[in-house]
PDB file of C-alpha atoms and ligand atoms in Angstrom:
ATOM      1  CA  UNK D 275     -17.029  -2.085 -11.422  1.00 97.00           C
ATOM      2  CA  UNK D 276     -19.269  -4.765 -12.437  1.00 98.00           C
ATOM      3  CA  UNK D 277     -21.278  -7.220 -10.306  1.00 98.00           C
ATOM      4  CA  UNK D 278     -21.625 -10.964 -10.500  1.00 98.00           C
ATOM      5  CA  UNK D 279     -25.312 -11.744  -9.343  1.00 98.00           C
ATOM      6  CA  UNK D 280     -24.199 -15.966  -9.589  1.00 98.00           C
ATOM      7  CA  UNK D 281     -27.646 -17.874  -9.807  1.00 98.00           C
ATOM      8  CA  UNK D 282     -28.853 -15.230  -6.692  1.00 98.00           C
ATOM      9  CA  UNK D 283     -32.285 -12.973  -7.013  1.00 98.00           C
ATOM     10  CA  UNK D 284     -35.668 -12.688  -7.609  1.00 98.00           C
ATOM     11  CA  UNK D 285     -38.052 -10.117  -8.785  1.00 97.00           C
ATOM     12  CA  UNK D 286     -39.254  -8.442  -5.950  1.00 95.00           C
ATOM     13  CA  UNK D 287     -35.312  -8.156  -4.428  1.00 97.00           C
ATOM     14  CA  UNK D 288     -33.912  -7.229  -8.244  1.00 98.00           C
ATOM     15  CA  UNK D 289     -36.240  -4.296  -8.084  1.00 98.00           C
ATOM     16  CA  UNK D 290     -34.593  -2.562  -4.633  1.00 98.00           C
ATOM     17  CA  UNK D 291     -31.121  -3.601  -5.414  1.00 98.00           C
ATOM     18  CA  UNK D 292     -31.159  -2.443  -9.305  1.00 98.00           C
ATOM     19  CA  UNK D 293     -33.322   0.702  -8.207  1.00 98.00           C
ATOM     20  CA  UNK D 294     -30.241   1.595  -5.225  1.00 98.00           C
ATOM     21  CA  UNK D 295     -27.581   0.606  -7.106  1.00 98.00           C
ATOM     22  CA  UNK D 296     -28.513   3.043 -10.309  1.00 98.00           C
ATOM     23  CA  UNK D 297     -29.469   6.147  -7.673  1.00 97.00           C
ATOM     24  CA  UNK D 298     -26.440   5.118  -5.780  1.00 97.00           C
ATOM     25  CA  UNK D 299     -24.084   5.684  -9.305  1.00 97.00           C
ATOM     26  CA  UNK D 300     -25.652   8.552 -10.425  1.00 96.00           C
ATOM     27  CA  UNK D 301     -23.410  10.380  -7.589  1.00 95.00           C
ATOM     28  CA  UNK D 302     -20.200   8.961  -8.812  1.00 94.00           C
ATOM     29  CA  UNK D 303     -17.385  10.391 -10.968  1.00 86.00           C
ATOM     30  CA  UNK D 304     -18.058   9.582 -14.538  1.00 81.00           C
ATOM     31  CA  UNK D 305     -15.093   7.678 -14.952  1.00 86.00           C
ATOM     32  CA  UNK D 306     -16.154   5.252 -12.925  1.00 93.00           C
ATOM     33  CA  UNK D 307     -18.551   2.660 -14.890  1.00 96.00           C
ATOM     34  CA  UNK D 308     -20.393   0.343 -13.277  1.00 98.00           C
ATOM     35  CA  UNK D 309     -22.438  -2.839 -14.691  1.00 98.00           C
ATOM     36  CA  UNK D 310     -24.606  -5.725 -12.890  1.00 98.00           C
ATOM     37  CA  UNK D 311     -24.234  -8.904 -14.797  1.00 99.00           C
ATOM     38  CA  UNK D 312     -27.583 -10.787 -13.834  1.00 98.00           C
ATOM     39  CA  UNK D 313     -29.254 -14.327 -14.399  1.00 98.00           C
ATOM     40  CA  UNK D 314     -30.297 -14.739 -17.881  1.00 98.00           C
ATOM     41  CA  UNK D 315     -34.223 -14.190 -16.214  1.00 98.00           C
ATOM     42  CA  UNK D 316     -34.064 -10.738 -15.101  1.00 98.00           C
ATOM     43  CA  UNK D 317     -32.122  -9.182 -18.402  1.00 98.00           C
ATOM     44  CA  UNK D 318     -35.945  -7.496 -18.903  1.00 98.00           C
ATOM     45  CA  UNK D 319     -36.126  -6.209 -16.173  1.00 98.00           C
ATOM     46  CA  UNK D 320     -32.414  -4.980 -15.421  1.00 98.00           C
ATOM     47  CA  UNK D 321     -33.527  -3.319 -19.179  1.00 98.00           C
ATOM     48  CA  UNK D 322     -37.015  -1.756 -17.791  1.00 98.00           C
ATOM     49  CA  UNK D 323     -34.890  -0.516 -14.476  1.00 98.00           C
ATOM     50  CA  UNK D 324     -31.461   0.477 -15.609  1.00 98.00           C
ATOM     51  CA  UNK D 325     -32.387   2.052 -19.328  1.00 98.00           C
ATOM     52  CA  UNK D 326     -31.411   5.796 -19.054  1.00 96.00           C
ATOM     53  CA  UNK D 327     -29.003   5.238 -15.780  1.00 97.00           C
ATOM     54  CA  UNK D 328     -25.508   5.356 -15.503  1.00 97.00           C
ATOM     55  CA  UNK D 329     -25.723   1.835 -15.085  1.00 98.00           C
ATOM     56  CA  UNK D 330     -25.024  -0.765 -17.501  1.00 98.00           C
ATOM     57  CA  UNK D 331     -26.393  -4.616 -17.273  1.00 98.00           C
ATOM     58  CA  UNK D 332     -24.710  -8.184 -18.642  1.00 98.00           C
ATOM     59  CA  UNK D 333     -25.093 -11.727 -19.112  1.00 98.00           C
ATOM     60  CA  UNK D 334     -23.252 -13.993 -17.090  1.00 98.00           C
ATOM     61  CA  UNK D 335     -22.627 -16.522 -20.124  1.00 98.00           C
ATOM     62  CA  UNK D 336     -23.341 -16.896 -23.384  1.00 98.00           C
ATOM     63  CA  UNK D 337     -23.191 -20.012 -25.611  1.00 98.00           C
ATOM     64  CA  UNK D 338     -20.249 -20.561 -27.972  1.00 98.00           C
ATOM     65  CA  UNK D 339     -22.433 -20.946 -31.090  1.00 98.00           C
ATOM     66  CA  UNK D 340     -24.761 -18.230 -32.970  1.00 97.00           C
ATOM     67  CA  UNK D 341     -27.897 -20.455 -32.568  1.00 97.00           C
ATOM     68  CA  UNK D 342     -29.195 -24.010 -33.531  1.00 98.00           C
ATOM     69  CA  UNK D 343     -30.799 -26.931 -31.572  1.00 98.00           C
ATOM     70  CA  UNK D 344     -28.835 -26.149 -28.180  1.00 98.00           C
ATOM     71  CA  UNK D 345     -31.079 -26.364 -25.808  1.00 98.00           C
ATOM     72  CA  UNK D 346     -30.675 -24.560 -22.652  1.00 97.00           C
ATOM     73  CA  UNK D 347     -28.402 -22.413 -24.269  1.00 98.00           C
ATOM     74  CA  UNK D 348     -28.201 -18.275 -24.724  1.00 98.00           C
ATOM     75  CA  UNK D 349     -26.878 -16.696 -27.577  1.00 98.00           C
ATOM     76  CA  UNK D 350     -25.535 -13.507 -27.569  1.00 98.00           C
ATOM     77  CA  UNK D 351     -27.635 -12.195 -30.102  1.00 98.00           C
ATOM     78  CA  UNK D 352     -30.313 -12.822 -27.999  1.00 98.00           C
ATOM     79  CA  UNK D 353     -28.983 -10.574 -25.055  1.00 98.00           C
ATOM     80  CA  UNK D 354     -28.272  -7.877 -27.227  1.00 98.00           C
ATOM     81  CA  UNK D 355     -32.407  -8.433 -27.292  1.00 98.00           C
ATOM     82  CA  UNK D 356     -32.242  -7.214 -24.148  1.00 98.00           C
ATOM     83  CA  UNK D 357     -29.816  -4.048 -24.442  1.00 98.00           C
ATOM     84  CA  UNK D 358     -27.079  -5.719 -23.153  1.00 98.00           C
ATOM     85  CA  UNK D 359     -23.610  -4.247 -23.045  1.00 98.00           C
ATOM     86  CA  UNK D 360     -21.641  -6.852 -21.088  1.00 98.00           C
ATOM     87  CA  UNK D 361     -21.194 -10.920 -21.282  1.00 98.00           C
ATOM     88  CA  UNK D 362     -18.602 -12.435 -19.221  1.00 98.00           C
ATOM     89  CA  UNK D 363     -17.474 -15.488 -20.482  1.00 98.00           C
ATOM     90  CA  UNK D 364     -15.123 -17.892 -18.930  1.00 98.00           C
ATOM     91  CA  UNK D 365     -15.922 -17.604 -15.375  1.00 98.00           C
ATOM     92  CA  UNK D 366     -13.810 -19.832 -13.421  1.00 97.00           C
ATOM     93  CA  UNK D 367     -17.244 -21.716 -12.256  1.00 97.00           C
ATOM     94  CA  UNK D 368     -17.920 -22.654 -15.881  1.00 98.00           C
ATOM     95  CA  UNK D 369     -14.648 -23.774 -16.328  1.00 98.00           C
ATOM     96  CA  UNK D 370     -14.883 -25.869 -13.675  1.00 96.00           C
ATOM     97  CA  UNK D 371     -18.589 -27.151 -13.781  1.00 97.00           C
ATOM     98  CA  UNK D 372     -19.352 -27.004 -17.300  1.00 97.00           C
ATOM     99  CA  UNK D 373     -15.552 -28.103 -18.239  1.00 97.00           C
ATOM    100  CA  UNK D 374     -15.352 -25.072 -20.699  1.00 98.00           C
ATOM    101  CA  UNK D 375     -11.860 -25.284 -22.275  1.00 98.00           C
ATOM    102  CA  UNK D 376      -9.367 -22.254 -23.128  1.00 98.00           C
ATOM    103  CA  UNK D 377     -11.134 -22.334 -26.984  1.00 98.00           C
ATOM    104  CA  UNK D 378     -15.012 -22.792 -25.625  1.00 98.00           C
ATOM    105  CA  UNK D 379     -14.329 -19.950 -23.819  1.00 98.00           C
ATOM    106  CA  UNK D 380     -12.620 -17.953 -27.151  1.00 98.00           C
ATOM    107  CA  UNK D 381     -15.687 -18.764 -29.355  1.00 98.00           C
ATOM    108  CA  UNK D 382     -18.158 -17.393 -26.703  1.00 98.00           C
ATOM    109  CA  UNK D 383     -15.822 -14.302 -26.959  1.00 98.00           C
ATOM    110  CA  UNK D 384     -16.124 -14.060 -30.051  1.00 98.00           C
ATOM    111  CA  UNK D 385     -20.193 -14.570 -30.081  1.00 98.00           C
ATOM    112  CA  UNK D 386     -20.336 -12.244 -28.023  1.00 98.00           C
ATOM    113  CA  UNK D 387     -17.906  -9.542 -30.155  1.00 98.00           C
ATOM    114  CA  UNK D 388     -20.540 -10.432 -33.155  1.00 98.00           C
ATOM    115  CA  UNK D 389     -23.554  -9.396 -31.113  1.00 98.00           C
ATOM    116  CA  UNK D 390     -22.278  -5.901 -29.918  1.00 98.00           C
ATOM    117  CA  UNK D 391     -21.236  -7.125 -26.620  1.00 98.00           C
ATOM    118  CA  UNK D 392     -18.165  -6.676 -24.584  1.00 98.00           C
ATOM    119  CA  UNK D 393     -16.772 -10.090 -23.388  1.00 98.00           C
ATOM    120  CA  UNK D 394     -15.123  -9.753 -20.106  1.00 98.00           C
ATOM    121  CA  UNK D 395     -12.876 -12.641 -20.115  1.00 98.00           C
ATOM    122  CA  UNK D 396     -12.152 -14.282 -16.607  1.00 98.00           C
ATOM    123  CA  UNK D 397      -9.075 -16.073 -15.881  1.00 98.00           C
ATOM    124  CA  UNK D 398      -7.696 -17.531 -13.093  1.00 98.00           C
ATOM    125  CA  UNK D 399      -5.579 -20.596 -11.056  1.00 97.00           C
ATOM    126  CA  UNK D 400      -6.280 -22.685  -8.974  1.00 96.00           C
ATOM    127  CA  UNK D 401      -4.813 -22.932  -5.228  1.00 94.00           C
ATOM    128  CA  UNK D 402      -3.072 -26.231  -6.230  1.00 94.00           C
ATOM    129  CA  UNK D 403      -2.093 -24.445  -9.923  1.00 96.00           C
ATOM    130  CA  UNK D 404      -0.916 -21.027  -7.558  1.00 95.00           C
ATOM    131  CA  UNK D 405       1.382 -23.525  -5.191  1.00 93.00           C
ATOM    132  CA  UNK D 406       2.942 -25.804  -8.205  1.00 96.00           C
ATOM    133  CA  UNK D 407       3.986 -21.652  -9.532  1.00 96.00           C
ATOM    134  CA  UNK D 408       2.068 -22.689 -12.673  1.00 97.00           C
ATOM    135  CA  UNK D 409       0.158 -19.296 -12.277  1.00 97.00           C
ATOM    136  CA  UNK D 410       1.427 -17.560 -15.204  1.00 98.00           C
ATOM    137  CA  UNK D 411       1.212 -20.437 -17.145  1.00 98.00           C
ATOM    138  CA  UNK D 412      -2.444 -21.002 -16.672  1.00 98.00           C
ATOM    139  CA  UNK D 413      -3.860 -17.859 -17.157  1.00 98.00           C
ATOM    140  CA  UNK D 414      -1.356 -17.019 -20.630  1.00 98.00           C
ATOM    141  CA  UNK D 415      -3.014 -20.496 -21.756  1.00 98.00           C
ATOM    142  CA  UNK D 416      -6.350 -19.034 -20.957  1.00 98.00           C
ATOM    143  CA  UNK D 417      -5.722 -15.589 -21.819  1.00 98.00           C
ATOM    144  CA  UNK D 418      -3.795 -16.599 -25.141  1.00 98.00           C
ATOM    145  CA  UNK D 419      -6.958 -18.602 -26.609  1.00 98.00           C
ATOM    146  CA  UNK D 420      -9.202 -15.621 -26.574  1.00 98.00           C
ATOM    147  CA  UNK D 421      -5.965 -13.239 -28.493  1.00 98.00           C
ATOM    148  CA  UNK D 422      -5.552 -16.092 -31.068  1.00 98.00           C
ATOM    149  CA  UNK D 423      -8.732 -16.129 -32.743  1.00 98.00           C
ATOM    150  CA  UNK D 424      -9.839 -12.021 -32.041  1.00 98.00           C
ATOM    151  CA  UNK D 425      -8.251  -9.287 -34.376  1.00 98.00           C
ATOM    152  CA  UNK D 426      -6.106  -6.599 -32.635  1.00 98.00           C
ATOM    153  CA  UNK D 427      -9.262  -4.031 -33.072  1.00 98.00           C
ATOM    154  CA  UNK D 428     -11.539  -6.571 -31.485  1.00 98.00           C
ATOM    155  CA  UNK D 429      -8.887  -7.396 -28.583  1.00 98.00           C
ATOM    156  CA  UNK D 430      -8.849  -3.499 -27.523  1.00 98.00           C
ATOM    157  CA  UNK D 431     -12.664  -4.158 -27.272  1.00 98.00           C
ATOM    158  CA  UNK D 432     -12.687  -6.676 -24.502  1.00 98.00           C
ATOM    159  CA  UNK D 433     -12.787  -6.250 -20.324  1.00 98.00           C
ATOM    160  CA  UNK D 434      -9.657  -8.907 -18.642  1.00 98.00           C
ATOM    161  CA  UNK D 435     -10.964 -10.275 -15.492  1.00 98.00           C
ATOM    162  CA  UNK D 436      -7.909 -11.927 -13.098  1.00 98.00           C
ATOM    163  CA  UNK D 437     -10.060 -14.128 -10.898  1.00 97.00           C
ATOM    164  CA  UNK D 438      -8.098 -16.812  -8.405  1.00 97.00           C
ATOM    165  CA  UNK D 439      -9.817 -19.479  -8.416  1.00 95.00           C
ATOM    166  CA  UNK D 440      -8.848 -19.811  -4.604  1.00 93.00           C
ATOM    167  CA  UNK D 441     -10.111 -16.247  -3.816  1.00 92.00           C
ATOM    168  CA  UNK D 442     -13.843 -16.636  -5.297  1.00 91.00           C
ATOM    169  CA  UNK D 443     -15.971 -16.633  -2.938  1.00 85.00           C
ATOM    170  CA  UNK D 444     -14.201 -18.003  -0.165  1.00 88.00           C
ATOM    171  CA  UNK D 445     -13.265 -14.615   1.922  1.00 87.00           C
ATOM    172  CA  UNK D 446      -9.928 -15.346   0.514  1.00 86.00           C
ATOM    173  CA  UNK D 447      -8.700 -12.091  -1.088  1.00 86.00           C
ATOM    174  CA  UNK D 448      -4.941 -12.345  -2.701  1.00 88.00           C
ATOM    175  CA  UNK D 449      -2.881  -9.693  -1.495  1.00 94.00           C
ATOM    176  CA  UNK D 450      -2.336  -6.518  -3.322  1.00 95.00           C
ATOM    177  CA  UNK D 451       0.847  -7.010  -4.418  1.00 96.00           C
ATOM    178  CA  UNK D 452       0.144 -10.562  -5.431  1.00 95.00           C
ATOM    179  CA  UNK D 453      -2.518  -9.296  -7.575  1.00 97.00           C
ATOM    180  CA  UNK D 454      -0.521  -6.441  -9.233  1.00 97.00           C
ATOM    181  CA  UNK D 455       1.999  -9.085 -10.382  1.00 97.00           C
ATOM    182  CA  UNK D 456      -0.482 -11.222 -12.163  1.00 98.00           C
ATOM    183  CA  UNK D 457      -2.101  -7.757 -13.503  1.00 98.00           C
ATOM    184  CA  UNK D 458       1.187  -6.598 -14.747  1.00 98.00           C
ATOM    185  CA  UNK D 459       1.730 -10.001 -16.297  1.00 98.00           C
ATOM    186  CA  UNK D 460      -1.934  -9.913 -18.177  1.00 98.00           C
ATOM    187  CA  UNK D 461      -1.002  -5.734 -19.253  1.00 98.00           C
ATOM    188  CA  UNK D 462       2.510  -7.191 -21.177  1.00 98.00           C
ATOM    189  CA  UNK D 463       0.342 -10.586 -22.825  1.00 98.00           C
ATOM    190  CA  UNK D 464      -2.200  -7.603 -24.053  1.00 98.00           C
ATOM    191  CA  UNK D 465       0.391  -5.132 -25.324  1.00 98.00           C
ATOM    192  CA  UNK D 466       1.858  -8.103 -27.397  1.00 97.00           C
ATOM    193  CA  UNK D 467      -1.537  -8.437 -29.001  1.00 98.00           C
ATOM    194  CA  UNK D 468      -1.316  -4.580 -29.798  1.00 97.00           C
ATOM    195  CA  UNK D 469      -0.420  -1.104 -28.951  1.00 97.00           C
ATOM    196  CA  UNK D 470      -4.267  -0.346 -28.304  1.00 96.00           C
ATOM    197  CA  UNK D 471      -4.799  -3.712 -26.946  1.00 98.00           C
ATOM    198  CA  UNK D 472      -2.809  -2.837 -23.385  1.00 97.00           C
ATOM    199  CA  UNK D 473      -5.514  -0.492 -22.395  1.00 96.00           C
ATOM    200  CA  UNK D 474      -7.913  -3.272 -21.843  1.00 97.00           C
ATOM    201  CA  UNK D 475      -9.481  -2.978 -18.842  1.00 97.00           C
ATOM    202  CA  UNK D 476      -8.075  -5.645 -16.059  1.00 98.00           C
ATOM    203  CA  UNK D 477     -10.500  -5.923 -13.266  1.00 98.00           C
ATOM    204  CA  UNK D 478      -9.788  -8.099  -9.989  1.00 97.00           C
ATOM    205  CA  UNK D 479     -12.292 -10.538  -8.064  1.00 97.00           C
ATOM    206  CA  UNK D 480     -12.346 -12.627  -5.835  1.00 95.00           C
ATOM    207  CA  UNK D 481     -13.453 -11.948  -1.583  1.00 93.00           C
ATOM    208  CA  UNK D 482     -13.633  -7.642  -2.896  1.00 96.00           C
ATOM    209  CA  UNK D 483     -15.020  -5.797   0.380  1.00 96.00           C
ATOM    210  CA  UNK D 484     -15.470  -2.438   0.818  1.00 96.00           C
ATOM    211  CA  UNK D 485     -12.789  -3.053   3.306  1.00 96.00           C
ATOM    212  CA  UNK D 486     -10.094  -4.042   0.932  1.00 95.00           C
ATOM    213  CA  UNK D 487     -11.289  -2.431  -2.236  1.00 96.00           C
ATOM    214  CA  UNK D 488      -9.362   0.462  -1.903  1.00 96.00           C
ATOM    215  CA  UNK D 489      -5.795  -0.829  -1.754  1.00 96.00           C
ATOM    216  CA  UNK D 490      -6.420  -3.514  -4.365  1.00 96.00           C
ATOM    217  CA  UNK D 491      -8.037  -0.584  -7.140  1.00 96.00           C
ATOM    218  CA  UNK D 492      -4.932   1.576  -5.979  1.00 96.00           C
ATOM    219  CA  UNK D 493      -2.629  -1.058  -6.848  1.00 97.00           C
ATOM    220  CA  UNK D 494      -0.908   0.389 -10.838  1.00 96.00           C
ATOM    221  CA  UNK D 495      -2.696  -2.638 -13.297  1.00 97.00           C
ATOM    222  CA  UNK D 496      -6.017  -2.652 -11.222  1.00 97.00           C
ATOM    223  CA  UNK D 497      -8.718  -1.022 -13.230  1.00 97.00           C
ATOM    224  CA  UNK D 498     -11.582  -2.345 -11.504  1.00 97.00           C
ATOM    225  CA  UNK D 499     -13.489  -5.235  -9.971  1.00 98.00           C
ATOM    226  CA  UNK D 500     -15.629  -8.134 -10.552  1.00 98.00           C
ATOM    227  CA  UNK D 501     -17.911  -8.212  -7.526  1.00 98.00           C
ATOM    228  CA  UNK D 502     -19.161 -11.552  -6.560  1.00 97.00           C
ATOM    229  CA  UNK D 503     -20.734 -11.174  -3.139  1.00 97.00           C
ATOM    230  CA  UNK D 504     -20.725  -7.963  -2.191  1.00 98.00           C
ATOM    231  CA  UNK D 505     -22.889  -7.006  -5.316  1.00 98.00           C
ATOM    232  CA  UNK D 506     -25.923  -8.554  -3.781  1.00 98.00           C
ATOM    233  CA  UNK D 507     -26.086  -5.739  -1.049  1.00 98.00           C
ATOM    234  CA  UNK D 508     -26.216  -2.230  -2.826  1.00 98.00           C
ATOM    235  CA  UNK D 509     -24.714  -0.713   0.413  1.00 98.00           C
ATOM    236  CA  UNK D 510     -21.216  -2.703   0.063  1.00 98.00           C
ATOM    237  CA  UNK D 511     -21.661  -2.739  -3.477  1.00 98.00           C
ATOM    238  CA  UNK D 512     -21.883   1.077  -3.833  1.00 98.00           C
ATOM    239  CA  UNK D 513     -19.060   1.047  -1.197  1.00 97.00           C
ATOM    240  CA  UNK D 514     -16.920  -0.632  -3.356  1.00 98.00           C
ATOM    241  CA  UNK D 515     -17.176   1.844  -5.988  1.00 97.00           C
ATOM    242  CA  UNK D 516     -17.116   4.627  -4.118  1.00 96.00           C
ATOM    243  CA  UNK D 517     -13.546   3.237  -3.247  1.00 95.00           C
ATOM    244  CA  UNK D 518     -12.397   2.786  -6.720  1.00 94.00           C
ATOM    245  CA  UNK D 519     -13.437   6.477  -7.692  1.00 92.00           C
ATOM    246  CA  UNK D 520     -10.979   7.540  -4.234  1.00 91.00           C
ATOM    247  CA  UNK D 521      -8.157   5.981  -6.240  1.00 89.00           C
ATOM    248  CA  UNK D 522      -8.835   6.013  -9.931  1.00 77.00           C
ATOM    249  CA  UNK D 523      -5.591   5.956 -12.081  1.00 61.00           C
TER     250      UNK D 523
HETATM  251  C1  PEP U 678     -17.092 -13.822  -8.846  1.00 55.71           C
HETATM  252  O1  PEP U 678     -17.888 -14.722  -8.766  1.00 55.71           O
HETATM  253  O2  PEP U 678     -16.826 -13.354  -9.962  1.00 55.71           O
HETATM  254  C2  PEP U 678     -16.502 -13.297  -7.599  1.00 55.71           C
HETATM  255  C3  PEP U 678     -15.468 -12.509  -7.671  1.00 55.71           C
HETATM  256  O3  PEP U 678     -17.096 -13.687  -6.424  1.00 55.71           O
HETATM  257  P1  PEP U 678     -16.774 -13.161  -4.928  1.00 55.71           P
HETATM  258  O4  PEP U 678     -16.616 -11.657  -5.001  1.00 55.71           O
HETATM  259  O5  PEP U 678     -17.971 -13.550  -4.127  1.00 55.71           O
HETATM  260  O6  PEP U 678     -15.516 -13.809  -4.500  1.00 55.71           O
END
């Protein structure tokens, strides 16, 4: 289970949620892992907070080149500065905003491989993309960038995140069985990569509730979720876990 802070947070609040979140964990199964990714700001502190809990702390982007004059930019060297395990790269706001193609989004991968970090790879369509039933299309094109330029032992290394575009943020949570098929379609793209590459994790996002987590992490491909939202409030987002740890395949 990992949490998307977004641009959300400030010192004071980090401190209660990270403190709540890491003594709410501590109670779950060990199989369940659980990360925060947090604004590039607070990666100290998530560090001086989460360091020997059960929780783990990311980046929410990292820039697709080692270093150089690129200003504003984070590599993911510096991050693992900061202890970090996690970077997700390609989230669909990036793509959108920031106009990050399929291969931006496979070098930041692959920055972040370099540094130690896990990349958890988002991909997604968009509502217009979903209704044309280009869906498959999109996210192999997407998904396919990252595989082409990663070896099969660094492609086993990597978290999938299935995020519709349509579904982030907007209460809008794709149905269970809608999400499975996508999931399933991600597992088969991975297993042609490699034997060891179809255990990647797949997490969901998009609108996860503690109300719906439970039938979406029962749900065969599922393996977890990428909480947007619900991650800012430790009650819903311990909720959430608790619910994948009542299902865990
Ligand atoms: C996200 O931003 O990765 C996300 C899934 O957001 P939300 O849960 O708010 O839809």
């Amino acid at each position: 289970m990992v949490g998307n802070w977004k641009m959300h947070g400030r010192m004071g609040d980090n401190a209660t949620l990270l403190t709540e979140v890491a003594a709410g964990a501590s109670a779950l199964q060990k199989g369940v892992r659980v990360g925060v990714c947090v604004p590039c700001p607070y990666l100290a502190q998530s560090q001086a907070l989460l360091s020997g809990s059960v929780v783990q702390w990311g980046i929410q982007d990292v820039s697709a080149h080692a270093g150089g004059a690129f200003t504003g930019e984070v590599a993911a060297e510096m991050a693992a500065d900061f202890g970090v395990t996690y970077a997700i790269v390609g989230h669909s706001e990036r793509r959108a905003y920031h106009r990050e193609s399929p291969e931006t989004v496979a070098s930041k991968a692959q920055r972040a491989i370099e540094a130690g970090l896990t990349p958890i790879v988002c991909v997604g369509e968009s509502l217009e993309e979903r209704e044309a039933g280009t869906t498959e299309q999109i996210i192999g094109t997407q998904l396919d960038a990252v595989l082409l330029v990663l070896t099969e032992e660094q492609a086993a290394g990597i978290v999938v995140a299935y995020e519709p575009v349509w579904a982030i943020g907007t209460g809008k949570t794709a149905r269970p069985g809608q999400a499975q098929d996508v999931h399933a379609f991600l597992r088969h793209k991975l297993l042609a990569k490699g034997a060891s590459v179809a255990n990647v994790p797949v997490l969901y996002g998009g609108s996860v509730k503690p109300e719906n987590a439970e039938e979406l992490f029962g749900q065969k491909d599922i393996d977890g979720g990428l909480i947007g939202g619900a991650s800012l409030k430790s009650k819903d987002f311990l909720a959430i876990c608790r619910a994948a740890q009542i299902v865990m395949h």
